[in-house]
Amino acid sequence: MHTDPGSPERLVELLRGRRIAVLAGAGCSTESGIPDYRGPDSKPRTRAPIQYLEFTRDERARIRYWTRSAVGWPRIANASPNPSHYALARLEQAGLLAGLITQNVDGLHFKAGSTRVVELHGSLSQVCCLTCRARLSRDAFQERLLSANPEWAQHLHATLARPADVESAPDGDAALPDHLAHDFRVPPCAACDGICKPDVVFFGENVPPDRVAEAWELFDSASVLLVIGSSLTVFSGRRFTERARAQGMPVGIINVGPTRADEFAAVKVEGRLGEVLPPLVEQLLTQAAA
């Protein structure tokens, strides 16, 4: 029987018997209610994501970011893993997965039970001082934000019937009118009065070298690379497919829409992760146990 070269069955053949490294993008979290920037179902962006230099140099931009983040954070914090996250955790527990390199900052892989995860772009669950590097949880910083702005919080709830319905973004930012940032106060670092920033890599900011090294170590422990839910537009993720190509490591892809590695992927399956990945993992586990 002829098998479609882009079928899940061909992808199972590619992955079977090989040590798998996964590169996960925003498409892995869309089915948990977290939007992506470039997916086929993404809404047109009314504003660009904040840039690193804008955040560090422009106080008003910083205030606008934290105003929106104060609204957007609960949606991220309360998100639950979807079947794709759980399927990947099962694959790791069975010893078939070398680990995950994720471009996502929502922490859902850990919530699902994955343990060897390199969060390439950091995690929204942490806040870091840019001066003294002190860290605290995003939940704790949320309490500080709301305590510093009690009248703003009341005004927000009076203005927006359901703040949870506000358009959000993968980085926890939310679309709010600029006037809601007026008089908003952002508390400084409690240790040194420095600027507090979410511990994520903003656009225009470099991934920390030690994190890149950890990702390469994971990559080097695998014999096949599986890309899921990423268009590979950003170089910080695409570099792994380019090294795989240079080294002759096979690349498999599951995504909705084109990616920057389609032309040299051994198998490309077009489909939503929640529909494709769980049954694919089930086949791999069944064959491994046989």
PDB file of C-alpha atoms in Angstrom:
ATOM      1  CA  MET A   1       0.000   0.000   0.000  1.00  0.00           C
ATOM      2  CA  HIS A   2       1.372   3.422  -0.964  1.00  0.00           C
ATOM      3  CA  THR A   3       2.000   5.759   1.969  1.00  0.00           C
ATOM      4  CA  ASP A   4       1.686   9.521   1.552  1.00  0.00           C
ATOM      5  CA  PRO A   5       5.180  11.050   2.057  1.00  0.00           C
ATOM      6  CA  GLY A   6       3.586  13.606   4.361  1.00  0.00           C
ATOM      7  CA  SER A   7       1.593  11.128   6.412  1.00  0.00           C
ATOM      8  CA  PRO A   8       1.903  10.518  10.154  1.00  0.00           C
ATOM      9  CA  GLU A   9       2.862   6.921   9.323  1.00  0.00           C
ATOM     10  CA  ARG A  10       5.959   8.152   7.475  1.00  0.00           C
ATOM     11  CA  LEU A  11       6.840  10.324  10.448  1.00  0.00           C
ATOM     12  CA  VAL A  12       6.542   7.307  12.777  1.00  0.00           C
ATOM     13  CA  GLU A  13       8.944   5.447  10.462  1.00  0.00           C
ATOM     14  CA  LEU A  14      11.391   8.351  10.636  1.00  0.00           C
ATOM     15  CA  LEU A  15      11.305   8.592  14.446  1.00  0.00           C
ATOM     16  CA  ARG A  16      11.173   4.884  15.314  1.00  0.00           C
ATOM     17  CA  GLY A  17      14.374   3.605  16.896  1.00  0.00           C
ATOM     18  CA  ARG A  18      15.958   7.052  17.028  1.00  0.00           C
ATOM     19  CA  ARG A  19      16.657   9.308  19.988  1.00  0.00           C
ATOM     20  CA  ILE A  20      14.348  12.302  19.489  1.00  0.00           C
ATOM     21  CA  ALA A  21      14.989  15.972  20.205  1.00  0.00           C
ATOM     22  CA  VAL A  22      11.911  18.199  19.932  1.00  0.00           C
ATOM     23  CA  LEU A  23      11.882  21.874  19.000  1.00  0.00           C
ATOM     24  CA  ALA A  24       8.515  23.276  20.061  1.00  0.00           C
ATOM     25  CA  GLY A  25       6.987  26.560  18.951  1.00  0.00           C
ATOM     26  CA  ALA A  26       3.916  28.618  19.784  1.00  0.00           C
ATOM     27  CA  GLY A  27       1.646  26.240  17.885  1.00  0.00           C
ATOM     28  CA  CYS A  28       2.107  23.803  20.756  1.00  0.00           C
ATOM     29  CA  SER A  29       0.248  26.175  23.095  1.00  0.00           C
ATOM     30  CA  THR A  30      -2.522  27.570  20.910  1.00  0.00           C
ATOM     31  CA  GLU A  31      -4.819  24.700  21.888  1.00  0.00           C
ATOM     32  CA  SER A  32      -4.331  25.793  25.507  1.00  0.00           C
ATOM     33  CA  GLY A  33      -5.802  29.184  24.646  1.00  0.00           C
ATOM     34  CA  ILE A  34      -2.503  31.016  24.247  1.00  0.00           C
ATOM     35  CA  PRO A  35      -2.327  32.798  20.877  1.00  0.00           C
ATOM     36  CA  ASP A  36       0.690  32.777  18.592  1.00  0.00           C
ATOM     37  CA  TYR A  37       2.209  35.553  16.496  1.00  0.00           C
ATOM     38  CA  ARG A  38       2.374  33.956  13.051  1.00  0.00           C
ATOM     39  CA  GLY A  39      -0.054  31.034  12.861  1.00  0.00           C
ATOM     40  CA  PRO A  40      -2.658  30.823  10.095  1.00  0.00           C
ATOM     41  CA  ASP A  41      -5.420  31.623  12.584  1.00  0.00           C
ATOM     42  CA  SER A  42      -3.575  34.507  14.241  1.00  0.00           C
ATOM     43  CA  LYS A  43      -5.411  37.809  14.310  1.00  0.00           C
ATOM     44  CA  PRO A  44      -3.715  40.792  12.687  1.00  0.00           C
ATOM     45  CA  ARG A  45      -1.554  42.513  15.287  1.00  0.00           C
ATOM     46  CA  THR A  46      -2.607  46.050  16.162  1.00  0.00           C
ATOM     47  CA  ARG A  47       0.796  46.703  17.758  1.00  0.00           C
ATOM     48  CA  ALA A  48       4.258  45.237  17.587  1.00  0.00           C
ATOM     49  CA  PRO A  49       5.666  43.210  20.506  1.00  0.00           C
ATOM     50  CA  ILE A  50       7.828  45.272  22.805  1.00  0.00           C
ATOM     51  CA  GLN A  51      11.519  45.494  21.918  1.00  0.00           C
ATOM     52  CA  TYR A  52      14.301  45.019  24.462  1.00  0.00           C
ATOM     53  CA  LEU A  53      15.831  48.473  23.979  1.00  0.00           C
ATOM     54  CA  GLU A  54      12.398  50.077  24.107  1.00  0.00           C
ATOM     55  CA  PHE A  55      11.709  48.393  27.451  1.00  0.00           C
ATOM     56  CA  THR A  56      15.060  49.279  29.005  1.00  0.00           C
ATOM     57  CA  ARG A  57      15.334  52.874  27.720  1.00  0.00           C
ATOM     58  CA  ASP A  58      11.785  54.194  27.611  1.00  0.00           C
ATOM     59  CA  GLU A  59      10.000  54.481  30.957  1.00  0.00           C
ATOM     60  CA  ARG A  60       6.616  55.099  29.347  1.00  0.00           C
ATOM     61  CA  ALA A  61       6.995  51.986  27.196  1.00  0.00           C
ATOM     62  CA  ARG A  62       7.921  50.033  30.310  1.00  0.00           C
ATOM     63  CA  ILE A  63       4.829  51.294  32.114  1.00  0.00           C
ATOM     64  CA  ARG A  64       2.621  50.383  29.157  1.00  0.00           C
ATOM     65  CA  TYR A  65       4.095  46.888  29.090  1.00  0.00           C
ATOM     66  CA  TRP A  66       3.505  46.223  32.786  1.00  0.00           C
ATOM     67  CA  THR A  67      -0.005  47.696  32.621  1.00  0.00           C
ATOM     68  CA  ARG A  68      -0.904  45.252  29.873  1.00  0.00           C
ATOM     69  CA  SER A  69       0.969  42.399  31.506  1.00  0.00           C
ATOM     70  CA  ALA A  70      -0.978  42.913  34.728  1.00  0.00           C
ATOM     71  CA  VAL A  71      -4.105  42.086  32.724  1.00  0.00           C
ATOM     72  CA  GLY A  72      -2.579  39.379  30.521  1.00  0.00           C
ATOM     73  CA  TRP A  73      -0.685  37.415  33.176  1.00  0.00           C
ATOM     74  CA  PRO A  74      -3.661  35.587  34.778  1.00  0.00           C
ATOM     75  CA  ARG A  75      -4.529  34.038  31.408  1.00  0.00           C
ATOM     76  CA  ILE A  76      -1.021  32.608  31.126  1.00  0.00           C
ATOM     77  CA  ALA A  77      -0.846  31.563  34.786  1.00  0.00           C
ATOM     78  CA  ASN A  78      -4.161  29.708  34.614  1.00  0.00           C
ATOM     79  CA  ALA A  79      -3.577  27.981  31.266  1.00  0.00           C
ATOM     80  CA  SER A  80      -3.554  24.192  31.292  1.00  0.00           C
ATOM     81  CA  PRO A  81      -1.479  21.790  29.178  1.00  0.00           C
ATOM     82  CA  ASN A  82      -3.205  20.280  26.171  1.00  0.00           C
ATOM     83  CA  PRO A  83      -2.882  16.745  24.732  1.00  0.00           C
ATOM     84  CA  SER A  84       0.284  17.689  22.835  1.00  0.00           C
ATOM     85  CA  HIS A  85       2.098  18.625  26.050  1.00  0.00           C
ATOM     86  CA  TYR A  86       1.027  15.399  27.745  1.00  0.00           C
ATOM     87  CA  ALA A  87       2.027  13.303  24.719  1.00  0.00           C
ATOM     88  CA  LEU A  88       5.546  14.763  24.827  1.00  0.00           C
ATOM     89  CA  ALA A  89       5.809  14.077  28.559  1.00  0.00           C
ATOM     90  CA  ARG A  90       4.848  10.429  27.933  1.00  0.00           C
ATOM     91  CA  LEU A  91       7.490  10.175  25.237  1.00  0.00           C
ATOM     92  CA  GLU A  92      10.150  11.401  27.649  1.00  0.00           C
ATOM     93  CA  GLN A  93       8.988   9.086  30.447  1.00  0.00           C
ATOM     94  CA  ALA A  94       9.292   6.132  28.047  1.00  0.00           C
ATOM     95  CA  GLY A  95      12.922   7.047  27.369  1.00  0.00           C
ATOM     96  CA  LEU A  96      12.360   7.883  23.695  1.00  0.00           C
ATOM     97  CA  LEU A  97      12.835  11.639  23.995  1.00  0.00           C
ATOM     98  CA  ALA A  98      16.223  13.235  24.582  1.00  0.00           C
ATOM     99  CA  GLY A  99      14.434  16.397  25.619  1.00  0.00           C
ATOM    100  CA  LEU A 100      12.589  19.522  24.549  1.00  0.00           C
ATOM    101  CA  ILE A 101      13.877  22.828  23.280  1.00  0.00           C
ATOM    102  CA  THR A 102      10.913  25.168  23.508  1.00  0.00           C
ATOM    103  CA  GLN A 103      10.454  28.670  22.166  1.00  0.00           C
ATOM    104  CA  ASN A 104       7.441  29.097  24.444  1.00  0.00           C
ATOM    105  CA  VAL A 105       7.512  31.033  27.724  1.00  0.00           C
ATOM    106  CA  ASP A 106       4.306  29.704  29.310  1.00  0.00           C
ATOM    107  CA  GLY A 107       5.717  26.789  31.348  1.00  0.00           C
ATOM    108  CA  LEU A 108       3.119  24.311  30.069  1.00  0.00           C
ATOM    109  CA  HIS A 109       5.663  21.586  29.253  1.00  0.00           C
ATOM    110  CA  PHE A 110       6.661  21.452  32.926  1.00  0.00           C
ATOM    111  CA  LYS A 111       3.013  21.470  34.028  1.00  0.00           C
ATOM    112  CA  ALA A 112       2.433  18.419  31.814  1.00  0.00           C
ATOM    113  CA  GLY A 113       5.293  16.489  33.431  1.00  0.00           C
ATOM    114  CA  SER A 114       8.223  17.012  31.058  1.00  0.00           C
ATOM    115  CA  THR A 115      11.507  17.399  32.936  1.00  0.00           C
ATOM    116  CA  ARG A 116      14.316  17.891  30.425  1.00  0.00           C
ATOM    117  CA  VAL A 117      13.154  21.183  28.943  1.00  0.00           C
ATOM    118  CA  VAL A 118      15.302  24.066  27.725  1.00  0.00           C
ATOM    119  CA  GLU A 119      13.144  27.204  27.725  1.00  0.00           C
ATOM    120  CA  LEU A 120      15.062  28.979  24.994  1.00  0.00           C
ATOM    121  CA  HIS A 121      13.280  32.302  25.477  1.00  0.00           C
ATOM    122  CA  GLY A 122      12.906  32.087  29.257  1.00  0.00           C
ATOM    123  CA  SER A 123       9.794  31.876  31.405  1.00  0.00           C
ATOM    124  CA  LEU A 124       7.056  34.362  32.224  1.00  0.00           C
ATOM    125  CA  SER A 125       6.761  32.793  35.670  1.00  0.00           C
ATOM    126  CA  GLN A 126       9.860  34.689  36.827  1.00  0.00           C
ATOM    127  CA  VAL A 127      10.811  38.377  37.070  1.00  0.00           C
ATOM    128  CA  CYS A 128      14.429  39.520  37.167  1.00  0.00           C
ATOM    129  CA  CYS A 129      16.074  42.809  38.177  1.00  0.00           C
ATOM    130  CA  LEU A 130      18.258  44.143  35.382  1.00  0.00           C
ATOM    131  CA  THR A 131      20.685  45.689  37.876  1.00  0.00           C
ATOM    132  CA  CYS A 132      21.291  43.228  40.716  1.00  0.00           C
ATOM    133  CA  ARG A 133      19.765  40.135  39.005  1.00  0.00           C
ATOM    134  CA  ALA A 134      17.487  39.459  41.992  1.00  0.00           C
ATOM    135  CA  ARG A 135      14.593  37.202  41.027  1.00  0.00           C
ATOM    136  CA  LEU A 136      11.044  36.728  42.243  1.00  0.00           C
ATOM    137  CA  SER A 137       8.000  34.906  41.007  1.00  0.00           C
ATOM    138  CA  ARG A 138       5.664  36.599  38.553  1.00  0.00           C
ATOM    139  CA  ASP A 139       2.791  35.881  40.946  1.00  0.00           C
ATOM    140  CA  ALA A 140       4.600  37.826  43.680  1.00  0.00           C
ATOM    141  CA  PHE A 141       5.296  40.702  41.298  1.00  0.00           C
ATOM    142  CA  GLN A 142       1.632  40.682  40.249  1.00  0.00           C
ATOM    143  CA  GLU A 143       0.702  41.273  43.893  1.00  0.00           C
ATOM    144  CA  ARG A 144       3.137  44.187  44.027  1.00  0.00           C
ATOM    145  CA  LEU A 145       1.675  45.661  40.814  1.00  0.00           C
ATOM    146  CA  LEU A 146      -1.887  45.481  42.084  1.00  0.00           C
ATOM    147  CA  SER A 147      -0.968  46.780  45.544  1.00  0.00           C
ATOM    148  CA  ALA A 148       0.800  49.766  43.967  1.00  0.00           C
ATOM    149  CA  ASN A 149      -2.227  50.560  41.792  1.00  0.00           C
ATOM    150  CA  PRO A 150      -5.439  49.894  43.738  1.00  0.00           C
ATOM    151  CA  GLU A 151      -7.431  52.656  42.018  1.00  0.00           C
ATOM    152  CA  TRP A 152      -6.247  51.494  38.592  1.00  0.00           C
ATOM    153  CA  ALA A 153      -7.400  47.958  39.362  1.00  0.00           C
ATOM    154  CA  GLN A 154     -10.835  49.215  40.322  1.00  0.00           C
ATOM    155  CA  HIS A 155     -11.028  51.398  37.214  1.00  0.00           C
ATOM    156  CA  LEU A 156      -9.992  48.496  35.013  1.00  0.00           C
ATOM    157  CA  HIS A 157     -12.781  46.277  36.256  1.00  0.00           C
ATOM    158  CA  ALA A 158     -15.261  49.122  35.876  1.00  0.00           C
ATOM    159  CA  THR A 159     -14.120  49.748  32.292  1.00  0.00           C
ATOM    160  CA  LEU A 160     -13.832  46.148  31.110  1.00  0.00           C
ATOM    161  CA  ALA A 161     -16.738  43.837  31.856  1.00  0.00           C
ATOM    162  CA  ARG A 162     -14.534  40.760  31.430  1.00  0.00           C
ATOM    163  CA  PRO A 163     -10.785  41.502  31.540  1.00  0.00           C
ATOM    164  CA  ALA A 164     -10.072  37.852  30.708  1.00  0.00           C
ATOM    165  CA  ASP A 165     -11.543  38.459  27.242  1.00  0.00           C
ATOM    166  CA  VAL A 166      -8.963  41.104  26.382  1.00  0.00           C
ATOM    167  CA  GLU A 167      -6.832  40.082  23.406  1.00  0.00           C
ATOM    168  CA  SER A 168      -3.613  38.576  24.689  1.00  0.00           C
ATOM    169  CA  ALA A 169      -0.250  37.607  23.200  1.00  0.00           C
ATOM    170  CA  PRO A 170       2.210  34.729  23.708  1.00  0.00           C
ATOM    171  CA  ASP A 171       4.379  36.930  25.944  1.00  0.00           C
ATOM    172  CA  GLY A 172       1.519  37.636  28.376  1.00  0.00           C
ATOM    173  CA  ASP A 173       1.002  41.165  27.058  1.00  0.00           C
ATOM    174  CA  ALA A 174      -2.580  42.287  26.524  1.00  0.00           C
ATOM    175  CA  ALA A 175      -4.212  44.821  24.200  1.00  0.00           C
ATOM    176  CA  LEU A 176      -5.336  47.779  26.279  1.00  0.00           C
ATOM    177  CA  PRO A 177      -6.039  51.417  25.434  1.00  0.00           C
ATOM    178  CA  ASP A 178      -3.003  53.562  26.238  1.00  0.00           C
ATOM    179  CA  HIS A 179      -5.002  55.798  28.565  1.00  0.00           C
ATOM    180  CA  LEU A 180      -5.281  52.908  31.018  1.00  0.00           C
ATOM    181  CA  ALA A 181      -1.513  53.182  31.552  1.00  0.00           C
ATOM    182  CA  HIS A 182      -1.867  56.777  32.762  1.00  0.00           C
ATOM    183  CA  ASP A 183      -0.669  57.119  36.365  1.00  0.00           C
ATOM    184  CA  PHE A 184       0.155  53.395  36.549  1.00  0.00           C
ATOM    185  CA  ARG A 185       3.043  52.773  38.942  1.00  0.00           C
ATOM    186  CA  VAL A 186       5.589  50.015  38.391  1.00  0.00           C
ATOM    187  CA  PRO A 187       7.355  48.999  41.610  1.00  0.00           C
ATOM    188  CA  PRO A 188      11.157  48.857  41.379  1.00  0.00           C
ATOM    189  CA  CYS A 189      13.344  45.991  42.560  1.00  0.00           C
ATOM    190  CA  ALA A 190      12.880  45.589  46.308  1.00  0.00           C
ATOM    191  CA  ALA A 191      16.613  44.969  46.746  1.00  0.00           C
ATOM    192  CA  CYS A 192      18.203  47.791  44.746  1.00  0.00           C
ATOM    193  CA  ASP A 193      15.432  49.930  43.173  1.00  0.00           C
ATOM    194  CA  GLY A 194      16.451  48.660  39.730  1.00  0.00           C
ATOM    195  CA  ILE A 195      14.240  47.932  36.723  1.00  0.00           C
ATOM    196  CA  CYS A 196      12.268  44.687  36.877  1.00  0.00           C
ATOM    197  CA  LYS A 197      11.747  42.744  33.661  1.00  0.00           C
ATOM    198  CA  PRO A 198      10.011  39.435  32.967  1.00  0.00           C
ATOM    199  CA  ASP A 199      12.680  36.758  32.662  1.00  0.00           C
ATOM    200  CA  VAL A 200      12.029  36.229  28.969  1.00  0.00           C
ATOM    201  CA  VAL A 201      13.950  37.130  25.827  1.00  0.00           C
ATOM    202  CA  PHE A 202      12.318  40.153  24.218  1.00  0.00           C
ATOM    203  CA  PHE A 203      12.593  40.894  20.514  1.00  0.00           C
ATOM    204  CA  GLY A 204      16.001  42.411  19.884  1.00  0.00           C
ATOM    205  CA  GLU A 205      17.530  40.628  22.880  1.00  0.00           C
ATOM    206  CA  ASN A 206      19.970  37.712  22.682  1.00  0.00           C
ATOM    207  CA  VAL A 207      19.328  34.294  24.196  1.00  0.00           C
ATOM    208  CA  PRO A 208      21.776  33.860  27.137  1.00  0.00           C
ATOM    209  CA  PRO A 209      24.874  31.880  26.029  1.00  0.00           C
ATOM    210  CA  ASP A 210      24.558  29.292  28.795  1.00  0.00           C
ATOM    211  CA  ARG A 211      21.004  28.522  27.696  1.00  0.00           C
ATOM    212  CA  VAL A 212      22.107  28.140  24.075  1.00  0.00           C
ATOM    213  CA  ALA A 213      24.879  25.788  25.220  1.00  0.00           C
ATOM    214  CA  GLU A 214      22.346  23.699  27.162  1.00  0.00           C
ATOM    215  CA  ALA A 215      20.137  23.490  24.077  1.00  0.00           C
ATOM    216  CA  TRP A 216      23.049  22.347  21.917  1.00  0.00           C
ATOM    217  CA  GLU A 217      23.934  19.687  24.476  1.00  0.00           C
ATOM    218  CA  LEU A 218      20.388  18.352  24.266  1.00  0.00           C
ATOM    219  CA  PHE A 219      20.466  18.536  20.461  1.00  0.00           C
ATOM    220  CA  ASP A 220      23.758  16.625  20.317  1.00  0.00           C
ATOM    221  CA  SER A 221      22.303  13.789  22.427  1.00  0.00           C
ATOM    222  CA  ALA A 222      19.661  13.059  19.767  1.00  0.00           C
ATOM    223  CA  SER A 223      19.717  11.439  16.342  1.00  0.00           C
ATOM    224  CA  VAL A 224      16.575  13.030  14.872  1.00  0.00           C
ATOM    225  CA  LEU A 225      14.989  16.474  15.259  1.00  0.00           C
ATOM    226  CA  LEU A 226      11.208  16.864  15.424  1.00  0.00           C
ATOM    227  CA  VAL A 227       9.892  20.408  14.933  1.00  0.00           C
ATOM    228  CA  ILE A 228       6.356  21.001  16.205  1.00  0.00           C
ATOM    229  CA  GLY A 229       4.206  24.106  15.964  1.00  0.00           C
ATOM    230  CA  SER A 230       6.876  26.497  14.681  1.00  0.00           C
ATOM    231  CA  SER A 231       7.230  28.375  11.406  1.00  0.00           C
ATOM    232  CA  LEU A 232      10.968  28.698  12.190  1.00  0.00           C
ATOM    233  CA  THR A 233      10.854  32.384  11.332  1.00  0.00           C
ATOM    234  CA  VAL A 234      13.012  33.363  14.317  1.00  0.00           C
ATOM    235  CA  PHE A 235      16.667  32.389  14.013  1.00  0.00           C
ATOM    236  CA  SER A 236      16.983  31.362  17.672  1.00  0.00           C
ATOM    237  CA  GLY A 237      14.917  28.284  16.791  1.00  0.00           C
ATOM    238  CA  ARG A 238      15.798  27.892  13.129  1.00  0.00           C
ATOM    239  CA  ARG A 239      19.503  27.457  13.940  1.00  0.00           C
ATOM    240  CA  PHE A 240      18.763  23.912  15.146  1.00  0.00           C
ATOM    241  CA  THR A 241      17.246  22.848  11.839  1.00  0.00           C
ATOM    242  CA  GLU A 242      20.156  24.414   9.981  1.00  0.00           C
ATOM    243  CA  ARG A 243      22.695  22.502  12.078  1.00  0.00           C
ATOM    244  CA  ALA A 244      20.671  19.301  11.602  1.00  0.00           C
ATOM    245  CA  ARG A 245      20.782  19.831   7.849  1.00  0.00           C
ATOM    246  CA  ALA A 246      24.537  20.488   7.919  1.00  0.00           C
ATOM    247  CA  GLN A 247      25.179  17.349   9.978  1.00  0.00           C
ATOM    248  CA  GLY A 248      22.854  15.090   8.017  1.00  0.00           C
ATOM    249  CA  MET A 249      20.475  14.673  10.977  1.00  0.00           C
ATOM    250  CA  PRO A 250      16.942  13.946   9.683  1.00  0.00           C
ATOM    251  CA  VAL A 251      14.268  16.543  10.444  1.00  0.00           C
ATOM    252  CA  GLY A 252      10.563  15.849  10.876  1.00  0.00           C
ATOM    253  CA  ILE A 253       7.946  18.602  11.093  1.00  0.00           C
ATOM    254  CA  ILE A 254       4.365  18.855  12.323  1.00  0.00           C
ATOM    255  CA  ASN A 255       2.833  22.258  11.670  1.00  0.00           C
ATOM    256  CA  VAL A 256      -0.106  24.111  10.175  1.00  0.00           C
ATOM    257  CA  GLY A 257       1.279  26.189   7.332  1.00  0.00           C
ATOM    258  CA  PRO A 258       4.754  26.483   5.821  1.00  0.00           C
ATOM    259  CA  THR A 259       8.013  26.541   7.756  1.00  0.00           C
ATOM    260  CA  ARG A 260      11.528  27.654   6.850  1.00  0.00           C
ATOM    261  CA  ALA A 261      12.705  24.005   6.846  1.00  0.00           C
ATOM    262  CA  ASP A 262      10.052  22.425   4.608  1.00  0.00           C
ATOM    263  CA  GLU A 263      12.386  22.112   1.623  1.00  0.00           C
ATOM    264  CA  PHE A 264      14.814  19.781   3.375  1.00  0.00           C
ATOM    265  CA  ALA A 265      12.605  18.057   5.959  1.00  0.00           C
ATOM    266  CA  ALA A 266      12.526  14.276   5.622  1.00  0.00           C
ATOM    267  CA  VAL A 267       8.796  14.308   6.525  1.00  0.00           C
ATOM    268  CA  LYS A 268       6.404  17.241   6.906  1.00  0.00           C
ATOM    269  CA  VAL A 269       2.952  16.530   8.346  1.00  0.00           C
ATOM    270  CA  GLU A 270       0.424  19.305   7.875  1.00  0.00           C
ATOM    271  CA  GLY A 271      -1.984  19.318  10.812  1.00  0.00           C
ATOM    272  CA  ARG A 272      -2.859  20.522  14.255  1.00  0.00           C
ATOM    273  CA  LEU A 273      -0.677  19.121  16.994  1.00  0.00           C
ATOM    274  CA  GLY A 274      -3.576  18.026  19.179  1.00  0.00           C
ATOM    275  CA  GLU A 275      -4.824  15.835  16.330  1.00  0.00           C
ATOM    276  CA  VAL A 276      -1.496  14.534  15.025  1.00  0.00           C
ATOM    277  CA  LEU A 277       0.913  14.228  17.948  1.00  0.00           C
ATOM    278  CA  PRO A 278      -0.974  12.095  20.537  1.00  0.00           C
ATOM    279  CA  PRO A 279      -1.759   9.193  18.159  1.00  0.00           C
ATOM    280  CA  LEU A 280       1.754   9.418  16.718  1.00  0.00           C
ATOM    281  CA  VAL A 281       3.248   9.110  20.201  1.00  0.00           C
ATOM    282  CA  GLU A 282       0.902   6.219  20.953  1.00  0.00           C
ATOM    283  CA  GLN A 283       2.225   4.364  17.900  1.00  0.00           C
ATOM    284  CA  LEU A 284       5.826   4.990  18.923  1.00  0.00           C
ATOM    285  CA  LEU A 285       5.194   3.743  22.462  1.00  0.00           C
ATOM    286  CA  THR A 286       3.361   0.651  21.213  1.00  0.00           C
ATOM    287  CA  GLN A 287       6.159  -0.239  18.800  1.00  0.00           C
ATOM    288  CA  ALA A 288       8.832   0.368  21.452  1.00  0.00           C
ATOM    289  CA  ALA A 289       7.062  -1.999  23.846  1.00  0.00           C
ATOM    290  CA  ALA A 290       6.632  -4.739  21.237  1.00  0.00           C
TER     291      ALA A 290
END
